[in-house]
Coordinates of C-alpha atoms in Angstrom, one line a residue:
X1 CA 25.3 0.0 -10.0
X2 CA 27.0 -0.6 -6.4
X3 CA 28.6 -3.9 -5.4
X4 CA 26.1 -5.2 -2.9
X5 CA 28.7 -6.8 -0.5
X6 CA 31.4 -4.0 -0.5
X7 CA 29.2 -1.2 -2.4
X8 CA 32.1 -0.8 -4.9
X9 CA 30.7 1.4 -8.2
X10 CA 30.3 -0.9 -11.2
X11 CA 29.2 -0.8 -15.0
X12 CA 26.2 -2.9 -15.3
X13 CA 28.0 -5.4 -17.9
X14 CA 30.4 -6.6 -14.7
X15 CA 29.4 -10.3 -13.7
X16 CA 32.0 -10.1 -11.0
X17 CA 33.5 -6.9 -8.5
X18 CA 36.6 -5.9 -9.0
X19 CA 37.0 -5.6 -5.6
X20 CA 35.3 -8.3 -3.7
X21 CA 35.2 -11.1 -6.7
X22 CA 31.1 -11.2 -5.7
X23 CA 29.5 -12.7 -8.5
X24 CA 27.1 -10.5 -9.6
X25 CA 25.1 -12.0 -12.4
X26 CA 21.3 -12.7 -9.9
X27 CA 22.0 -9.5 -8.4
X28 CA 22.0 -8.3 -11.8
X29 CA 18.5 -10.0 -12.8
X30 CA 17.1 -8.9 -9.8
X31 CA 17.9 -5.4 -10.3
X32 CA 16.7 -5.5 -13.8
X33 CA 13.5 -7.4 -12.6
X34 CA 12.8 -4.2 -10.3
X35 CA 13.3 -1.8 -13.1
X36 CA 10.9 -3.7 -15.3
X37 CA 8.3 -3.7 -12.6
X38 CA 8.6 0.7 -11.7
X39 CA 8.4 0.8 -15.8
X40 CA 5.3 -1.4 -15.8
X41 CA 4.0 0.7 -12.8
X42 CA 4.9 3.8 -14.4
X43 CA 2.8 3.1 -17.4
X44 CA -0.2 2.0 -15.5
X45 CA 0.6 5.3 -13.4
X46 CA 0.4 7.2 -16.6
X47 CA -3.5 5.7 -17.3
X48 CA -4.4 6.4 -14.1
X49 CA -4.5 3.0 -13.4
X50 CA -3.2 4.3 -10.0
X51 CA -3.7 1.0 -7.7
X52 CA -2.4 -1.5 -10.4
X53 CA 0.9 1.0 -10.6
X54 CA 1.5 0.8 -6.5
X55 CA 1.3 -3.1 -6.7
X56 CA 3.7 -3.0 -9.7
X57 CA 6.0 -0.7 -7.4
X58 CA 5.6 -2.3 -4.5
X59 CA 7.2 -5.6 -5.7
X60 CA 9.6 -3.2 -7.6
X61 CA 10.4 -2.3 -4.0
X62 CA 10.4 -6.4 -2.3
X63 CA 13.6 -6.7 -5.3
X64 CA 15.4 -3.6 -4.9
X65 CA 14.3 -1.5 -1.4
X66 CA 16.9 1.4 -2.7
X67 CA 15.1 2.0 -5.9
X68 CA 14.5 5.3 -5.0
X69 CA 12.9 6.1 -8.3
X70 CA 10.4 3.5 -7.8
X71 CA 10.0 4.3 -4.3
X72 CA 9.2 8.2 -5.0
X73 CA 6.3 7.3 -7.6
X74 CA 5.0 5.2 -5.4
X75 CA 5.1 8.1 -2.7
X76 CA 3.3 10.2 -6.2
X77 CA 0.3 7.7 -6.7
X78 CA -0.9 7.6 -2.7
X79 CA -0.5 11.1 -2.9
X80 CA -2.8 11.2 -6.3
X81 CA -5.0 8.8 -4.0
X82 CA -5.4 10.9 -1.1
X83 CA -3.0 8.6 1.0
X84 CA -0.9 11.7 1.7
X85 CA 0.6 10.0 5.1
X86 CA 1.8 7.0 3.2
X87 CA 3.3 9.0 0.1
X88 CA 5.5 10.9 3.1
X89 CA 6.6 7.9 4.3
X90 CA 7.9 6.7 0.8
X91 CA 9.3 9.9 0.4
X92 CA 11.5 9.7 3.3
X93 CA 12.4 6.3 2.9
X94 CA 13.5 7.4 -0.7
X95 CA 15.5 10.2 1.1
X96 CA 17.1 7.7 3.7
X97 CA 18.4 5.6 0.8
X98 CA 19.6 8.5 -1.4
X99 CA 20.3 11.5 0.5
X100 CA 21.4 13.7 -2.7
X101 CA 19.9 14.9 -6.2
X102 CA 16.8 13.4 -5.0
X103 CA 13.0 14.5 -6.0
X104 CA 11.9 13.4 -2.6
X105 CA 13.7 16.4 -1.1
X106 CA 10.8 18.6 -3.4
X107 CA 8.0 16.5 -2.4
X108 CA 8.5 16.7 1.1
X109 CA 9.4 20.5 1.5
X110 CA 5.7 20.8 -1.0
X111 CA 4.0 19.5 2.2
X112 CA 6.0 20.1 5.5
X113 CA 6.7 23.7 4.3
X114 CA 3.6 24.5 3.7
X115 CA 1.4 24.6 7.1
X116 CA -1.8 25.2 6.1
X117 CA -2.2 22.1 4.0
X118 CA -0.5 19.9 6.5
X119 CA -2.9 20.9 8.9
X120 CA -6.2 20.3 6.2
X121 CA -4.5 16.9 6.1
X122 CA -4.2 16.5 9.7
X123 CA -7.6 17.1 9.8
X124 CA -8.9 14.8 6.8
X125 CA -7.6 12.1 8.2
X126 CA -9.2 12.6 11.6
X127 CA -12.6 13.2 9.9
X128 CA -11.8 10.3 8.3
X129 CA -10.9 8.3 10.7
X130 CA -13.8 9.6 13.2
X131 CA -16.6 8.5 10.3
X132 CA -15.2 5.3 9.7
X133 CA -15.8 4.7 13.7
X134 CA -19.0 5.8 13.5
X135 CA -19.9 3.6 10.5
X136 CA -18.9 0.7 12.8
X137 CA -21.3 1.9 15.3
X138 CA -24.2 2.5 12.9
X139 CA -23.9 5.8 13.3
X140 CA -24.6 6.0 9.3
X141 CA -26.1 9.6 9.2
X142 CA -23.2 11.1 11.0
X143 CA -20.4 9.2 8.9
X144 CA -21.7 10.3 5.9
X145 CA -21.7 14.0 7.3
X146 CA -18.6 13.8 8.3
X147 CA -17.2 11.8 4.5
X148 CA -18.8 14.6 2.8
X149 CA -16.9 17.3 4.4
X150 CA -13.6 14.6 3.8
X151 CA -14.3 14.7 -0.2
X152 CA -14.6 18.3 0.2
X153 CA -11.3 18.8 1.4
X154 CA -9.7 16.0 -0.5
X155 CA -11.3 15.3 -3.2
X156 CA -9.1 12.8 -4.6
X157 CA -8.9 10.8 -1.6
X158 CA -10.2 7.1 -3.1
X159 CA -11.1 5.7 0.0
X160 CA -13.9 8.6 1.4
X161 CA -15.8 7.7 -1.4
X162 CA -15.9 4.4 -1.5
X163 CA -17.0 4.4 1.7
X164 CA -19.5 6.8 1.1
X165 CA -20.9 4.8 -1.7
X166 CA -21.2 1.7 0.6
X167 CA -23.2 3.6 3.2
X168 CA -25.3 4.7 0.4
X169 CA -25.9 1.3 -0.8
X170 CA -26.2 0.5 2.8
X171 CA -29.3 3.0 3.0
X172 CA -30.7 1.8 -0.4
X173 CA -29.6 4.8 -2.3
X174 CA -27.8 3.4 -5.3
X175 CA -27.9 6.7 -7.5
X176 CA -25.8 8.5 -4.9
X177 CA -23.8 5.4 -4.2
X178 CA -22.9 5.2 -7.9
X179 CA -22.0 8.9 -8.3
X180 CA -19.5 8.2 -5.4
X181 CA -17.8 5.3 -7.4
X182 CA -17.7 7.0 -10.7
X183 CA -15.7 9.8 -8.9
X184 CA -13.2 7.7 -7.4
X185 CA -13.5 5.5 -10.6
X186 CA -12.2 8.9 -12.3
X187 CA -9.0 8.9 -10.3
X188 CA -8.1 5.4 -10.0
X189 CA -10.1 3.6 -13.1
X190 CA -9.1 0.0 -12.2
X191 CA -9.2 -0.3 -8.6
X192 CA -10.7 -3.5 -7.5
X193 CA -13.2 -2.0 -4.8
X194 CA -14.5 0.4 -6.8
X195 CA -15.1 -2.0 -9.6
X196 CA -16.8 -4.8 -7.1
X197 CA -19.3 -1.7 -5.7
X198 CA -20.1 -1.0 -9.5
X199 CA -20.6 -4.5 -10.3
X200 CA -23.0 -4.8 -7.1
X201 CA -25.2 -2.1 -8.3
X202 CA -25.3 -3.5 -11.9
X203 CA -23.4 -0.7 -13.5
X204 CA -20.8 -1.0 -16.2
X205 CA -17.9 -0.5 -14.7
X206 CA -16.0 0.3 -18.3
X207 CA -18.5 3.6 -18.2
X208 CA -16.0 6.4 -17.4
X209 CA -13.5 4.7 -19.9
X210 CA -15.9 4.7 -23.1
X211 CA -17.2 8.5 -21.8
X212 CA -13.3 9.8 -21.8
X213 CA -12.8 8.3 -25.2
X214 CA -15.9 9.8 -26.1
X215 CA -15.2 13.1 -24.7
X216 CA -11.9 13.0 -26.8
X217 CA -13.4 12.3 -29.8
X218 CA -15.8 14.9 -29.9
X219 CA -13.2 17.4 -29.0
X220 CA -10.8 16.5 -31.8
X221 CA -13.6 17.0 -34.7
X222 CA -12.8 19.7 -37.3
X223 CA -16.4 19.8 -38.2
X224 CA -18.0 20.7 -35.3
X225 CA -19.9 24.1 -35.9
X226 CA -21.2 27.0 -33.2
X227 CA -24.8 26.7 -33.2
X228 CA -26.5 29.4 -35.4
X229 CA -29.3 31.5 -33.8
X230 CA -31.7 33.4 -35.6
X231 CA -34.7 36.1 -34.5
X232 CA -37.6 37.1 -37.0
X233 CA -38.2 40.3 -38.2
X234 CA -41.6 41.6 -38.5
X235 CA -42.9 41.7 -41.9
X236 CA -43.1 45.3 -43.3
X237 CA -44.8 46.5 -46.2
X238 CA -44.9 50.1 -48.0
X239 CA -43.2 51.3 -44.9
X240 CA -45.9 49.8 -42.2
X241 CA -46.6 46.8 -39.8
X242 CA -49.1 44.3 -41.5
X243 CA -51.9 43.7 -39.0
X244 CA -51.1 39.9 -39.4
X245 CA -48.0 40.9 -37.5
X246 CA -49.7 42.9 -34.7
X247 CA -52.2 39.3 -34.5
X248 CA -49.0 36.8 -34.4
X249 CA -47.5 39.3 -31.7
X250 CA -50.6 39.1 -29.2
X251 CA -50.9 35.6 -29.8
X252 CA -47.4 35.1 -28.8
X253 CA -48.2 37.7 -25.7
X254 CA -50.9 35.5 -24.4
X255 CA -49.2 32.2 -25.3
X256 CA -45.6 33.5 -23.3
X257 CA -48.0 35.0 -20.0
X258 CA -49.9 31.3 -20.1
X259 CA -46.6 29.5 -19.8
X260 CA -45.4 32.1 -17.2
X261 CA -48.6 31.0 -15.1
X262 CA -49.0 27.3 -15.9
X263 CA -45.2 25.8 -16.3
X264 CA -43.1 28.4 -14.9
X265 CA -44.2 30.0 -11.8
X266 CA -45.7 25.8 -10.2
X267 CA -42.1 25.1 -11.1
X268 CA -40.2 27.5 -9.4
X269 CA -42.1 26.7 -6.4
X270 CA -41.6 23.2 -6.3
X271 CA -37.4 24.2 -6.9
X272 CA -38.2 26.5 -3.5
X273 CA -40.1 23.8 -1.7
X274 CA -37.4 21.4 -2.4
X275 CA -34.8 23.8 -1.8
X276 CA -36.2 24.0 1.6
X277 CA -36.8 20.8 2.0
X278 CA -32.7 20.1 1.7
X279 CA -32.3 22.9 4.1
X280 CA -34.1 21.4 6.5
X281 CA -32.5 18.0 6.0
X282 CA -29.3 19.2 6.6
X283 CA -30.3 21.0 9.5
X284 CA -31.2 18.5 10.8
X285 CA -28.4 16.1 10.1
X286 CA -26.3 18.9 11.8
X287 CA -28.6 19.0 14.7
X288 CA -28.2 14.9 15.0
X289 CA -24.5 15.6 14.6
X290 CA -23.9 18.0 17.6
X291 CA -25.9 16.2 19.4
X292 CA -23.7 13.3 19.6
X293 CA -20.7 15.3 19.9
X294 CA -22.4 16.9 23.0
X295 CA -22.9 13.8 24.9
X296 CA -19.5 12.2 23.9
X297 CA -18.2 15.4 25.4
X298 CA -20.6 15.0 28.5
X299 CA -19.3 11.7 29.0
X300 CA -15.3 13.0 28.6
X301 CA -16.1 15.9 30.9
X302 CA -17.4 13.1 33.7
X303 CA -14.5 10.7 33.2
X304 CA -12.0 14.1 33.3
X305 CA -14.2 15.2 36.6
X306 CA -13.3 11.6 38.4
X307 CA -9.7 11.5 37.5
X308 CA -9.6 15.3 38.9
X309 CA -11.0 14.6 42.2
X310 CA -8.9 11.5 42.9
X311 CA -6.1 13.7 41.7
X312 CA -6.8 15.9 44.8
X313 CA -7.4 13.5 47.1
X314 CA -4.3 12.5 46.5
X315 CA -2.6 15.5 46.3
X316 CA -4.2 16.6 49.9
X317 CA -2.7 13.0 51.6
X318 CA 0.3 13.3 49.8
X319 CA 0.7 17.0 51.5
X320 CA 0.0 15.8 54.6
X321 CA 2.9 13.0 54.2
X322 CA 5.3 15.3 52.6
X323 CA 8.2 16.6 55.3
X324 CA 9.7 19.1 53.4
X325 CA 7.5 20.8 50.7
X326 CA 10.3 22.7 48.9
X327 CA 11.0 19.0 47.1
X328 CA 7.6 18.7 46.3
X329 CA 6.6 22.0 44.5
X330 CA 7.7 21.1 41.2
X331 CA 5.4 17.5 41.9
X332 CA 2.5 20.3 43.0
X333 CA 2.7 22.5 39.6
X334 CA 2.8 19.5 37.4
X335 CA 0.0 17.6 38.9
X336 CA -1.9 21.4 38.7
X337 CA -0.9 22.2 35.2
X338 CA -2.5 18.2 34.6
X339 CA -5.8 19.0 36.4
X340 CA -6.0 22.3 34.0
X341 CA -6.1 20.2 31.0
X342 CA -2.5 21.2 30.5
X343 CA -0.7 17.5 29.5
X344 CA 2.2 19.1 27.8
X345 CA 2.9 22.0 30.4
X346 CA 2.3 18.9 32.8
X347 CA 5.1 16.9 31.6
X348 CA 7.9 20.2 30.8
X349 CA 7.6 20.6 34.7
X350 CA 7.6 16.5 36.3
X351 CA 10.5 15.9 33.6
X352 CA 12.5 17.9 36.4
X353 CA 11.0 16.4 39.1
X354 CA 13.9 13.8 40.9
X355 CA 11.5 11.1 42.2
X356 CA 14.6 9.5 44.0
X357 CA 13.7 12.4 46.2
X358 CA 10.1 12.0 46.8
X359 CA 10.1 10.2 50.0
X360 CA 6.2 9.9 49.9
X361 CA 4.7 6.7 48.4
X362 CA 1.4 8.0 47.3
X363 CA 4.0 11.3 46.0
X364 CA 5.7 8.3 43.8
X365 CA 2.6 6.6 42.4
X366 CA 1.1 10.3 41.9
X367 CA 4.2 10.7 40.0
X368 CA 3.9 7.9 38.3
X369 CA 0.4 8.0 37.2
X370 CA 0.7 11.5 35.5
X371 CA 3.6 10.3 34.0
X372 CA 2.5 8.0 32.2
X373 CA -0.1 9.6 31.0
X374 CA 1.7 12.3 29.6
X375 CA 5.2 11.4 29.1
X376 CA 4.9 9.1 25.8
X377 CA 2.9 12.2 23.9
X378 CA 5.6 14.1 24.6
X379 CA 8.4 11.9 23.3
X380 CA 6.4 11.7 20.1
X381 CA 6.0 14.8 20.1
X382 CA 9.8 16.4 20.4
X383 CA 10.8 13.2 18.0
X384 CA 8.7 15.0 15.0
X385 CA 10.3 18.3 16.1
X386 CA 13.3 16.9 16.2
X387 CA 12.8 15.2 12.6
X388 CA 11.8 18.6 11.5
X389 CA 15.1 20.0 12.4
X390 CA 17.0 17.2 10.8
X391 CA 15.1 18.0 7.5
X392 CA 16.1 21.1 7.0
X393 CA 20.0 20.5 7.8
X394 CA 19.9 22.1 11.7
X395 CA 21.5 19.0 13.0
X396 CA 22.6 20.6 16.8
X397 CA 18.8 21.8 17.4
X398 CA 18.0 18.1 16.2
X399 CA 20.4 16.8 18.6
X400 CA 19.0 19.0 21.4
X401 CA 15.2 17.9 20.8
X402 CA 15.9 14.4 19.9
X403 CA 17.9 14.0 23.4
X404 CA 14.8 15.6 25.3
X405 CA 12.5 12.7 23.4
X406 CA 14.6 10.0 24.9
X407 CA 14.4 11.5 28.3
X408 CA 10.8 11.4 27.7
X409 CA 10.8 8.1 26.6
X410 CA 13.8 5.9 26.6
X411 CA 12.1 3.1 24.5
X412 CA 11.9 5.6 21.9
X413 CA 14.0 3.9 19.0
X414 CA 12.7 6.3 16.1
X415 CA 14.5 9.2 18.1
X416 CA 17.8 7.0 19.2
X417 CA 18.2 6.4 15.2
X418 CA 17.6 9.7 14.1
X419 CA 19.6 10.9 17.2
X420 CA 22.6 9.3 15.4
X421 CA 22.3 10.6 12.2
X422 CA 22.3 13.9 13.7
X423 CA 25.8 12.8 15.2
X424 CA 27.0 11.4 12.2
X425 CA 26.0 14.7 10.1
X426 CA 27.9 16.5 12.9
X427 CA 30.9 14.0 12.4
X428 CA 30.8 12.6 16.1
X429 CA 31.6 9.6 15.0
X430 CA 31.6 8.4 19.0
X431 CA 28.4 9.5 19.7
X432 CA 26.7 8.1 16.6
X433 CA 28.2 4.8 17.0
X434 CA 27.1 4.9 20.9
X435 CA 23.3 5.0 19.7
X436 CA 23.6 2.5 16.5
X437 CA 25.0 -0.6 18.9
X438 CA 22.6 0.6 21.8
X439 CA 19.6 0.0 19.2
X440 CA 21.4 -3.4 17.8
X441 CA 22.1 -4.4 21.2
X442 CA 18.7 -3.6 22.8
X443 CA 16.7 -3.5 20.6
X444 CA 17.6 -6.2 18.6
X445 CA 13.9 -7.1 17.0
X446 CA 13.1 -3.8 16.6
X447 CA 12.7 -2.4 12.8
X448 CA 15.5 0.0 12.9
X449 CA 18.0 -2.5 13.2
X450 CA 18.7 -3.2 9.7
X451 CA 19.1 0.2 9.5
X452 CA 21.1 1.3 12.7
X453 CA 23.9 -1.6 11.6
X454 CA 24.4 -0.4 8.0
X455 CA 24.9 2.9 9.5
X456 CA 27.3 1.0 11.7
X457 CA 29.2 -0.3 9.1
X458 CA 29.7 2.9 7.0
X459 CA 31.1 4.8 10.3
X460 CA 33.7 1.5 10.3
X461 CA 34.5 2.0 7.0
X462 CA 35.5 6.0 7.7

């Protein structure tokens, strides 16, 4: 373990630093206390007991933040859970606090480096988020569209189906709801929602338990036997058929061709008709569905149409104020990239724009408007490119991006901190320190703070 005031390396048995003379011996029980809460959360972890283990590792945590190990299983189980943005950010918490030999490093590149699933997670969680919205508005058909397709691209993802189960309930169909909760019961067996939704319906909640010990059992029996099949021959005598065989045959003919007629054949087309049927429904649920994605896109295209044509009235009086139009044509192409539906190609071309310049008022709060409109995306934007490059180790093309960020955004304190560890991973020690004490300084409630002064301290110590 480290000292915690001078972050001397110790042998667990010290109750004092050799260094500093900190006494050591709470520390000490607090550490312990955190490793016996990841243990306890490991074991629920390994029952799937998968919301029991994250409260277990998240008080693990509130003792000992830097217990990366603790830390990265938590980042595991919301993963297991479909909470795929929240395991990321325990991951790079993890890698914050212990920068090498650290599993996060793996977890992370499983994700970031691989697009395809980044983007199906992008896209779950809009889906997501987009039904949950539409459950608030009573929109129940089309959130329960839209949660279906969520399970189908994350099927593990705990939440989806337990709201899917409550708009089921919500609709009176408790069979579907409780198929919903036995499926997120399978992933996480002992989370309290899932358990209060069972109770509601009057189901057993212990079900899936007793059917997985049951499954077990059967499959460990050494007496289980294949089933044995066997097909009559006809009976022969002196070489020949008996006629009593030839009778029992066209017996069994016209038994076989009345079952064909009465059981089979009505059955079949009832399985058509209700195969139809569920065609139709979901037709029509995908009707209802683009219908209401027409008219919120009728409504958009209206609001875009009246910020377009004030746009241009604007631009035309701004014209006729301007005096000399050479400072104004990068103003022009920024406000024309906007009215194209262009934000980002809209704010690479006003970032250049000098509005000290613009002599116009209605130029200025033109300016302004677009600006804000587009400028914050942007700084978000270059900040996760910029986090990107500091992932994989390119610190000067993090610098470079992280820099344009700011410019986008000054208030942007995520890419001011990040902008300093690229300094500090580059050794410019001036430059690092430059952005730590303008984030304590100016930032002083902000939550990078704790962070930005440590960092502080270390580049002291150098």
């Amino acid at each position: 373990m480290n000292c915690p005031k001078c972050g001397t390396y110790l042998l667990f048995k010290n109750k004092r630093c050799d260094k500093c003379n900190e006494d050591l011996v709470i520390y000490k029980r607090v550490l312990s206390l955190s490793n016996k809460y990841y243990n306890d959360g490991l074991m629920k972890a390994h029952v799937r007991d998968l919301s029991g283990a994250a409260v277990s590792l998240r008080k693990s945590l509130q003792l000992d933040k830097k217990n990366t190990n603790a830390r990265n299983l938590l980042g595991l189980v919301y993963y297991e859970m479909g909470e795929t943005i929240q395991a990321l950010s325990e991951w790079v918490l993890s890698k914050n606090y212990q920068e090498k030999s650290n599993d996060a490093d793996y977890y992370i590149d499983l994700i970031q480096n691989n697009p395809s699933k980044l983007h199906n997670t992008n896209q779950t969680i809009k889906k997501y988020n987009y039904a949950l919205s539409q459950a608030k508005s009573r929109n129940y058909d089309l959130a329960i569209i839209q949660l279906k397709k969520v399970i189908s691209g994350q099927p593990h993802y705990v939440a989806a189906h337990q709201l899917l189960a409550l708009l089921y309930m919500n609709q009176g169909e408790n069979e579907k709801a409780a198929k919903c909760l036995r499926k997120a019961q399978k992933i996480d067996i002992n989370n309290t929602v899932t358990l209060k939704y069972l109770s509601e319906l009057g189901v057993n909640p212990s079900a899936v338990r007793l059917e997985k010990e049951t499954m077990r059992k059967n499959l460990t029996k050494d007496n289980v036997e294949e089933p044995q099949f066997f097909s009559p021959d006809p009976v022969i005598r002196d070489g020949k058929i008996s006629k009593w065989s030839l009778i029992y045959l066209a017996i069994g003919l016209i038994v076989g061709i009345l079952t064909v007629s009465f059981l089979v054949v009505p059955n079949m087309r009832k399985s058509i008709s209700a195969e139809y049927n569920a065609q139709a429904i979901a037709l029509g649920e995908e009707q209802t569905r683009m219908a209401a994605e027409i008219l919120t896109l009728e409504d958009d295209k209206v609001e875009l149409d009246s910020t377009i044509k004030n746009l241009k009235a604007q631009v035309k009086k701004v014209k006729e104020e301007a005096v000399d139009e050479k400072i104004y044509e990068k103003l022009f192409e920024g406000i024309r990239k906007y009215v194209d539906r262009d934000a980002d190609g809209a704010a690479e071309t006003l970032i250049e724009v000098d509005i000290s310049k613009l002599e116009s008022k209605s130029a200025k709060n033109l300016y302004t408007l677009i600006k804000e409109k587009t400028f914050p995306n942007m700084s978000k934007k270059k900040y996760s490119e910029g986090i990107g490059y500091y992932n994989r180790g390119v610190y000067e093309d993090a610098v470079k991006t992280l820099k344009l960020a700011l410019k986008y955004d000054k208030d942007n304190v995520n890419a001011m901190y990040y902008l300093g560890r690229s300094y500090q991973r580059l050794n410019d020690t001036k430059n690092a320190k430059k952005y730590y004490t303008k984030i304590i300084n100016d930032y002083p409630n902000g939550a990078r703070v704790s962070e930005a002064t440590r960092r502080l301290e270390e580049l002291k110590e150098e």
